[in-house]
PDB file of C-alpha atoms and ligand atoms in Angstrom:
ATOM      1  CA  UNK X   1     -23.970   9.853  -8.015  1.00 50.00           C
ATOM      2  CA  UNK X   2     -22.951   7.641  -5.085  1.00 56.00           C
ATOM      3  CA  UNK X   3     -19.688   8.637  -3.487  1.00 61.00           C
ATOM      4  CA  UNK X   4     -16.965   6.023  -3.793  1.00 72.00           C
ATOM      5  CA  UNK X   5     -13.906   6.768  -1.730  1.00 92.00           C
ATOM      6  CA  UNK X   6     -10.447   6.239  -3.151  1.00 95.00           C
ATOM      7  CA  UNK X   7      -9.902   3.671  -0.365  1.00 95.00           C
ATOM      8  CA  UNK X   8     -12.681   1.611  -1.967  1.00 95.00           C
ATOM      9  CA  UNK X   9     -11.324   2.186  -5.469  1.00 96.00           C
ATOM     10  CA  UNK X  10      -7.918   0.914  -4.332  1.00 98.00           C
ATOM     11  CA  UNK X  11      -9.483  -2.173  -2.738  1.00 98.00           C
ATOM     12  CA  UNK X  12     -11.582  -2.920  -5.839  1.00 97.00           C
ATOM     13  CA  UNK X  13      -8.487  -2.691  -8.059  1.00 98.00           C
ATOM     14  CA  UNK X  14      -6.543  -5.011  -5.736  1.00 98.00           C
ATOM     15  CA  UNK X  15      -9.455  -7.414  -5.416  1.00 98.00           C
ATOM     16  CA  UNK X  16      -9.556  -7.867  -9.188  1.00 96.00           C
ATOM     17  CA  UNK X  17      -5.965  -9.155  -9.039  1.00 96.00           C
ATOM     18  CA  UNK X  18      -5.791 -11.162  -5.797  1.00 97.00           C
ATOM     19  CA  UNK X  19      -6.430 -14.896  -5.776  1.00 97.00           C
ATOM     20  CA  UNK X  20      -6.744 -17.346  -2.905  1.00 97.00           C
ATOM     21  CA  UNK X  21      -3.309 -18.391  -1.733  1.00 98.00           C
ATOM     22  CA  UNK X  22      -1.610 -15.159  -2.818  1.00 98.00           C
ATOM     23  CA  UNK X  23       0.943 -13.124  -0.868  1.00 98.00           C
ATOM     24  CA  UNK X  24       0.191  -9.445  -0.250  1.00 98.00           C
ATOM     25  CA  UNK X  25       1.734  -6.512   1.631  1.00 98.00           C
ATOM     26  CA  UNK X  26       0.106  -3.688   3.577  1.00 98.00           C
ATOM     27  CA  UNK X  27       2.939  -1.142   3.622  1.00 98.00           C
ATOM     28  CA  UNK X  28       1.139   1.320   5.962  1.00 98.00           C
ATOM     29  CA  UNK X  29      -1.048  -0.581   8.426  1.00 98.00           C
ATOM     30  CA  UNK X  30      -2.668   2.466  10.008  1.00 96.00           C
ATOM     31  CA  UNK X  31      -5.821   1.195  11.694  1.00 95.00           C
ATOM     32  CA  UNK X  32      -5.720  -2.106   9.813  1.00 97.00           C
ATOM     33  CA  UNK X  33      -8.611  -1.754   7.346  1.00 97.00           C
ATOM     34  CA  UNK X  34      -6.534  -2.757   4.322  1.00 98.00           C
ATOM     35  CA  UNK X  35      -4.842  -5.555   6.287  1.00 98.00           C
ATOM     36  CA  UNK X  36      -8.235  -7.113   7.070  1.00 98.00           C
ATOM     37  CA  UNK X  37      -9.311  -6.681   3.451  1.00 98.00           C
ATOM     38  CA  UNK X  38      -6.093  -8.287   2.166  1.00 98.00           C
ATOM     39  CA  UNK X  39      -6.275 -11.165   4.661  1.00 98.00           C
ATOM     40  CA  UNK X  40      -9.836 -11.933   3.598  1.00 98.00           C
ATOM     41  CA  UNK X  41      -8.896 -11.751  -0.082  1.00 98.00           C
ATOM     42  CA  UNK X  42      -5.898 -14.111   0.057  1.00 98.00           C
ATOM     43  CA  UNK X  43      -7.881 -16.746   1.939  1.00 98.00           C
ATOM     44  CA  UNK X  44      -6.593 -19.322   4.430  1.00 97.00           C
ATOM     45  CA  UNK X  45      -3.769 -20.458   2.125  1.00 97.00           C
ATOM     46  CA  UNK X  46      -2.448 -16.957   1.508  1.00 98.00           C
ATOM     47  CA  UNK X  47      -0.406 -14.580   3.614  1.00 98.00           C
ATOM     48  CA  UNK X  48      -0.168 -10.844   4.293  1.00 98.00           C
ATOM     49  CA  UNK X  49       2.848  -8.931   5.611  1.00 98.00           C
ATOM     50  CA  UNK X  50       2.011  -5.646   7.335  1.00 98.00           C
ATOM     51  CA  UNK X  51       4.323  -2.724   8.161  1.00 98.00           C
ATOM     52  CA  UNK X  52       4.027   0.362  10.307  1.00 97.00           C
ATOM     53  CA  UNK X  53       6.392   2.449  12.427  1.00 97.00           C
ATOM     54  CA  UNK X  54       3.888   3.061  15.253  1.00 96.00           C
ATOM     55  CA  UNK X  55       3.070   0.449  17.900  1.00 96.00           C
ATOM     56  CA  UNK X  56      -0.441   1.905  18.130  1.00 96.00           C
ATOM     57  CA  UNK X  57      -1.051   0.995  14.478  1.00 96.00           C
ATOM     58  CA  UNK X  58       0.078  -2.596  15.040  1.00 98.00           C
ATOM     59  CA  UNK X  59      -2.099  -2.958  18.126  1.00 97.00           C
ATOM     60  CA  UNK X  60      -5.145  -1.565  16.413  1.00 97.00           C
ATOM     61  CA  UNK X  61      -4.546  -3.698  13.293  1.00 98.00           C
ATOM     62  CA  UNK X  62      -4.061  -6.830  15.391  1.00 98.00           C
ATOM     63  CA  UNK X  63      -7.312  -6.191  17.258  1.00 98.00           C
ATOM     64  CA  UNK X  64      -9.191  -5.823  13.966  1.00 98.00           C
ATOM     65  CA  UNK X  65      -7.675  -9.003  12.576  1.00 98.00           C
ATOM     66  CA  UNK X  66      -8.428 -10.883  15.784  1.00 98.00           C
ATOM     67  CA  UNK X  67     -12.065  -9.772  15.687  1.00 98.00           C
ATOM     68  CA  UNK X  68     -12.405 -11.518  12.298  1.00 97.00           C
ATOM     69  CA  UNK X  69     -10.149 -14.447  13.270  1.00 98.00           C
ATOM     70  CA  UNK X  70      -7.703 -13.462  10.520  1.00 98.00           C
ATOM     71  CA  UNK X  71      -4.615 -12.963  12.693  1.00 98.00           C
ATOM     72  CA  UNK X  72      -2.915 -16.195  11.549  1.00 98.00           C
ATOM     73  CA  UNK X  73      -2.853 -14.975   7.949  1.00 98.00           C
ATOM     74  CA  UNK X  74      -0.914 -11.806   8.750  1.00 98.00           C
ATOM     75  CA  UNK X  75       2.623 -11.106   9.972  1.00 98.00           C
ATOM     76  CA  UNK X  76       2.924  -7.644  11.492  1.00 98.00           C
ATOM     77  CA  UNK X  77       6.237  -5.772  11.484  1.00 98.00           C
ATOM     78  CA  UNK X  78       7.010  -2.690  13.576  1.00 98.00           C
ATOM     79  CA  UNK X  79       9.484  -1.627  10.899  1.00 98.00           C
ATOM     80  CA  UNK X  80       9.599   1.085   8.244  1.00 98.00           C
ATOM     81  CA  UNK X  81       8.396  -0.023   4.824  1.00 98.00           C
ATOM     82  CA  UNK X  82      11.767   1.262   3.583  1.00 98.00           C
ATOM     83  CA  UNK X  83      13.121  -2.050   4.953  1.00 97.00           C
ATOM     84  CA  UNK X  84      10.692  -4.183   2.918  1.00 97.00           C
ATOM     85  CA  UNK X  85      13.401  -6.063   1.041  1.00 96.00           C
ATOM     86  CA  UNK X  86      15.436  -6.713   4.192  1.00 96.00           C
ATOM     87  CA  UNK X  87      12.461  -7.992   6.178  1.00 96.00           C
ATOM     88  CA  UNK X  88      10.442 -10.005   3.656  1.00 95.00           C
ATOM     89  CA  UNK X  89      11.533 -13.624   3.188  1.00 94.00           C
ATOM     90  CA  UNK X  90      13.743 -13.986   0.113  1.00 93.00           C
ATOM     91  CA  UNK X  91      11.445 -16.737  -1.146  1.00 94.00           C
ATOM     92  CA  UNK X  92       8.702 -14.194  -1.928  1.00 95.00           C
ATOM     93  CA  UNK X  93      10.844 -11.987  -4.191  1.00 95.00           C
ATOM     94  CA  UNK X  94       8.911 -11.625  -7.460  1.00 95.00           C
ATOM     95  CA  UNK X  95       5.910 -13.465  -5.992  1.00 97.00           C
ATOM     96  CA  UNK X  96       3.905 -10.771  -4.220  1.00 98.00           C
ATOM     97  CA  UNK X  97       0.539 -10.167  -5.874  1.00 98.00           C
ATOM     98  CA  UNK X  98      -0.361  -6.830  -4.277  1.00 98.00           C
ATOM     99  CA  UNK X  99       1.187  -4.039  -2.204  1.00 98.00           C
ATOM    100  CA  UNK X 100      -1.002  -1.307  -0.723  1.00 98.00           C
ATOM    101  CA  UNK X 101       0.178   2.091   0.584  1.00 98.00           C
ATOM    102  CA  UNK X 102      -2.089   4.555   2.355  1.00 97.00           C
ATOM    103  CA  UNK X 103       0.160   7.527   3.086  1.00 95.00           C
ATOM    104  CA  UNK X 104      -0.084  10.373   5.557  1.00 91.00           C
ATOM    105  CA  UNK X 105      -0.743  10.068   9.279  1.00 86.00           C
ATOM    106  CA  UNK X 106      -2.578   7.563  11.437  1.00 88.00           C
ATOM    107  CA  UNK X 107      -6.221   8.656  11.765  1.00 84.00           C
ATOM    108  CA  UNK X 108      -6.827   9.329  15.454  1.00 84.00           C
ATOM    109  CA  UNK X 109      -3.084   9.127  16.137  1.00 83.00           C
ATOM    110  CA  UNK X 110      -0.085  11.435  16.233  1.00 83.00           C
ATOM    111  CA  UNK X 111      -0.324  13.776  13.238  1.00 84.00           C
ATOM    112  CA  UNK X 112       3.370  14.510  13.531  1.00 84.00           C
ATOM    113  CA  UNK X 113       4.211  10.982  12.382  1.00 88.00           C
ATOM    114  CA  UNK X 114       3.655  11.032   8.650  1.00 88.00           C
ATOM    115  CA  UNK X 115       5.130   9.046   5.809  1.00 90.00           C
ATOM    116  CA  UNK X 116       8.313  10.628   4.421  1.00 90.00           C
ATOM    117  CA  UNK X 117       8.997  10.899   0.741  1.00 92.00           C
ATOM    118  CA  UNK X 118      12.467   9.283   0.802  1.00 94.00           C
ATOM    119  CA  UNK X 119      11.327   6.181   2.674  1.00 95.00           C
ATOM    120  CA  UNK X 120       8.127   6.031   0.631  1.00 96.00           C
ATOM    121  CA  UNK X 121      10.119   6.012  -2.624  1.00 96.00           C
ATOM    122  CA  UNK X 122      12.562   3.433  -1.253  1.00 97.00           C
ATOM    123  CA  UNK X 123       9.608   1.250  -0.257  1.00 98.00           C
ATOM    124  CA  UNK X 124       8.035   1.634  -3.673  1.00 98.00           C
ATOM    125  CA  UNK X 125      11.234   0.579  -5.423  1.00 97.00           C
ATOM    126  CA  UNK X 126      11.346  -2.457  -3.119  1.00 97.00           C
ATOM    127  CA  UNK X 127       7.680  -3.203  -3.792  1.00 98.00           C
ATOM    128  CA  UNK X 128       8.388  -3.195  -7.541  1.00 96.00           C
ATOM    129  CA  UNK X 129      11.029  -5.886  -6.994  1.00 95.00           C
ATOM    130  CA  UNK X 130       8.788  -7.972  -4.764  1.00 96.00           C
ATOM    131  CA  UNK X 131       5.893  -7.813  -7.183  1.00 97.00           C
ATOM    132  CA  UNK X 132       4.897 -10.793  -9.320  1.00 96.00           C
ATOM    133  CA  UNK X 133       4.060 -10.397 -13.011  1.00 93.00           C
ATOM    134  CA  UNK X 134       0.532  -8.973 -13.241  1.00 93.00           C
ATOM    135  CA  UNK X 135       0.883  -7.779  -9.651  1.00 97.00           C
ATOM    136  CA  UNK X 136      -0.522  -4.468  -8.457  1.00 98.00           C
ATOM    137  CA  UNK X 137       0.654  -1.608  -6.229  1.00 98.00           C
ATOM    138  CA  UNK X 138      -1.776   1.028  -4.964  1.00 98.00           C
ATOM    139  CA  UNK X 139      -0.615   4.294  -3.406  1.00 98.00           C
ATOM    140  CA  UNK X 140      -3.143   6.630  -1.827  1.00 96.00           C
ATOM    141  CA  UNK X 141      -1.539  10.053  -1.392  1.00 95.00           C
ATOM    142  CA  UNK X 142      -2.780  13.103   0.499  1.00 92.00           C
ATOM    143  CA  UNK X 143      -1.397  16.352  -0.941  1.00 91.00           C
ATOM    144  CA  UNK X 144      -3.668  18.367   1.393  1.00 88.00           C
ATOM    145  CA  UNK X 145      -1.406  18.347   4.454  1.00 83.00           C
ATOM    146  CA  UNK X 146       2.041  19.809   5.050  1.00 82.00           C
ATOM    147  CA  UNK X 147       4.618  17.395   3.664  1.00 82.00           C
ATOM    148  CA  UNK X 148       1.936  15.495   1.751  1.00 85.00           C
ATOM    149  CA  UNK X 149       2.055  18.034  -1.072  1.00 89.00           C
ATOM    150  CA  UNK X 150       5.790  17.573  -1.685  1.00 89.00           C
ATOM    151  CA  UNK X 151       5.451  13.820  -1.232  1.00 90.00           C
ATOM    152  CA  UNK X 152       2.704  13.632  -3.860  1.00 91.00           C
ATOM    153  CA  UNK X 153       4.735  15.754  -6.272  1.00 92.00           C
ATOM    154  CA  UNK X 154       7.815  13.513  -5.929  1.00 93.00           C
ATOM    155  CA  UNK X 155       5.616  10.423  -6.225  1.00 95.00           C
ATOM    156  CA  UNK X 156       4.106  11.726  -9.448  1.00 94.00           C
ATOM    157  CA  UNK X 157       7.598  12.313 -10.887  1.00 95.00           C
ATOM    158  CA  UNK X 158       8.726   8.862  -9.770  1.00 96.00           C
ATOM    159  CA  UNK X 159       5.669   7.168 -11.303  1.00 95.00           C
ATOM    160  CA  UNK X 160       6.270   8.976 -14.593  1.00 93.00           C
ATOM    161  CA  UNK X 161       9.896   7.830 -14.627  1.00 95.00           C
ATOM    162  CA  UNK X 162       8.920   4.137 -14.608  1.00 94.00           C
ATOM    163  CA  UNK X 163       9.519   2.139 -17.755  1.00 92.00           C
ATOM    164  CA  UNK X 164       6.101   1.887 -19.453  1.00 91.00           C
ATOM    165  CA  UNK X 165       7.098  -1.511 -20.880  1.00 91.00           C
ATOM    166  CA  UNK X 166       7.291  -2.821 -17.312  1.00 92.00           C
ATOM    167  CA  UNK X 167       4.585  -0.858 -15.495  1.00 95.00           C
ATOM    168  CA  UNK X 168       1.257   0.638 -16.397  1.00 95.00           C
ATOM    169  CA  UNK X 169       0.304   3.588 -14.189  1.00 95.00           C
ATOM    170  CA  UNK X 170      -3.212   4.908 -13.662  1.00 95.00           C
ATOM    171  CA  UNK X 171      -3.979   8.009 -11.656  1.00 95.00           C
ATOM    172  CA  UNK X 172      -7.421   8.194 -10.051  1.00 95.00           C
ATOM    173  CA  UNK X 173      -8.500  11.597  -8.791  1.00 92.00           C
ATOM    174  CA  UNK X 174     -11.035  12.154  -6.071  1.00 87.00           C
ATOM    175  CA  UNK X 175     -14.603  12.508  -7.347  1.00 78.00           C
ATOM    176  CA  UNK X 176     -14.671  16.004  -5.912  1.00 74.00           C
ATOM    177  CA  UNK X 177     -11.283  17.017  -7.196  1.00 69.00           C
ATOM    178  CA  UNK X 178      -9.930  20.215  -5.754  1.00 81.00           C
ATOM    179  CA  UNK X 179      -6.409  21.273  -4.835  1.00 80.00           C
ATOM    180  CA  UNK X 180      -5.250  19.112  -1.966  1.00 85.00           C
ATOM    181  CA  UNK X 181      -7.765  16.310  -2.598  1.00 90.00           C
ATOM    182  CA  UNK X 182      -6.366  12.798  -2.193  1.00 93.00           C
ATOM    183  CA  UNK X 183      -5.218  10.913  -5.254  1.00 94.00           C
ATOM    184  CA  UNK X 184      -4.685   7.268  -5.987  1.00 96.00           C
ATOM    185  CA  UNK X 185      -1.852   5.837  -8.057  1.00 97.00           C
ATOM    186  CA  UNK X 186      -2.369   2.335  -9.404  1.00 98.00           C
ATOM    187  CA  UNK X 187       0.648   0.505 -10.790  1.00 97.00           C
ATOM    188  CA  UNK X 188       0.365  -2.758 -12.664  1.00 97.00           C
ATOM    189  CA  UNK X 189       3.415  -4.787 -13.545  1.00 94.00           C
ATOM    190  CA  UNK X 190       3.634  -6.149 -17.069  1.00 87.00           C
ATOM    191  CA  UNK X 191       7.161  -7.441 -17.405  1.00 61.00           C
ATOM    192  CA  UNK X 192       9.646  -8.866 -14.976  1.00 50.00           C
ATOM    193  CA  UNK X 193      12.297  -6.679 -13.363  1.00 46.00           C
ATOM    194  CA  UNK X 194      14.294  -9.525 -11.856  1.00 44.00           C
TER     195      UNK X 194
HETATM  196  N1  SAH D 201      -4.217   9.053   5.984  1.00 60.79           N
HETATM  197  C1  SAH D 201      -4.856   7.781   5.839  1.00 60.79           C
HETATM  198  C2  SAH D 201      -4.278   6.745   6.749  1.00 60.79           C
HETATM  199  C3  SAH D 201      -2.823   6.697   6.631  1.00 60.79           C
HETATM  200  S1  SAH D 201      -2.219   5.724   7.835  1.00 60.79           S
HETATM  201  C4  SAH D 201      -6.361   7.873   6.060  1.00 60.79           C
HETATM  202  O1  SAH D 201      -6.837   8.898   6.475  1.00 60.79           O
HETATM  203  O2  SAH D 201      -7.027   6.858   5.825  1.00 60.79           O
HETATM  204  C5  SAH D 201      -0.523   5.929   7.481  1.00 60.79           C
HETATM  205  C6  SAH D 201       0.265   5.051   8.363  1.00 60.79           C
HETATM  206  O3  SAH D 201       1.589   5.031   7.828  1.00 60.79           O
HETATM  207  C7  SAH D 201       0.372   5.533   9.799  1.00 60.79           C
HETATM  208  O4  SAH D 201      -0.123   4.552  10.665  1.00 60.79           O
HETATM  209  C8  SAH D 201       1.883   5.761   9.984  1.00 60.79           C
HETATM  210  O5  SAH D 201       2.346   5.368  11.262  1.00 60.79           O
HETATM  211  C9  SAH D 201       2.442   4.853   8.924  1.00 60.79           C
HETATM  212  N2  SAH D 201       3.820   5.154   8.532  1.00 60.79           N
HETATM  213  C10 SAH D 201       4.482   6.337   8.541  1.00 60.79           C
HETATM  214  N3  SAH D 201       5.735   6.171   8.110  1.00 60.79           N
HETATM  215  C11 SAH D 201       5.892   4.849   7.833  1.00 60.79           C
HETATM  216  C12 SAH D 201       6.972   4.053   7.363  1.00 60.79           C
HETATM  217  N4  SAH D 201       8.160   4.602   7.069  1.00 60.79           N
HETATM  218  N5  SAH D 201       6.785   2.726   7.213  1.00 60.79           N
HETATM  219  C13 SAH D 201       5.575   2.170   7.481  1.00 60.79           C
HETATM  220  N6  SAH D 201       4.511   2.872   7.925  1.00 60.79           N
HETATM  221  C14 SAH D 201       4.673   4.196   8.099  1.00 60.79           C
END
């Protein structure tokens, strides 16, 4: 069986929702792979807002975008995703088609800088408000590292507490599931929270 990573599963799920001209958010830029994917998917008429707390992540994302001439479609913010609602233009409230989170630490970067459960949950609540009807949120969580286990546990509780009339949640486990393997939460919005 070919190995499909959860990164690919998340992108496939988002791709099935995104249309040209859409607005999307990369809540954890990291090295910019999802930002490039989102910028390609929304096309020249769309826009992507990217967030990270490390300058290195913004630089590396910008370089990747530049290499594909996608930089004009993306606004990069050196700001915590917990500030999503404060930073995003008010005009996009309820109009964002997709928000992607890839938690944990920056590959190749400082492993001490990891996403924190309180800001992650605040960002998720904000993402739910930004999301358009039929919009999608993907959260790739890594319970295998210190802090990631508690974060994943709290995330699971939070996902289960969502109103099922407003959100449908799917949990995708790694193909080689073992304790500590990454897991992907996919949230789809049915109703309208606004
Ligand atoms: N672990 C993943 C990559 C995760 S990158 C993998 O292996 O593919 C996670 C990114 O989230 C890092 O670049 C980190 O700087 C960023 N991050 C941490 N806290 C954040 C916050 N509060 N807001 C936005 N980004 C954050």
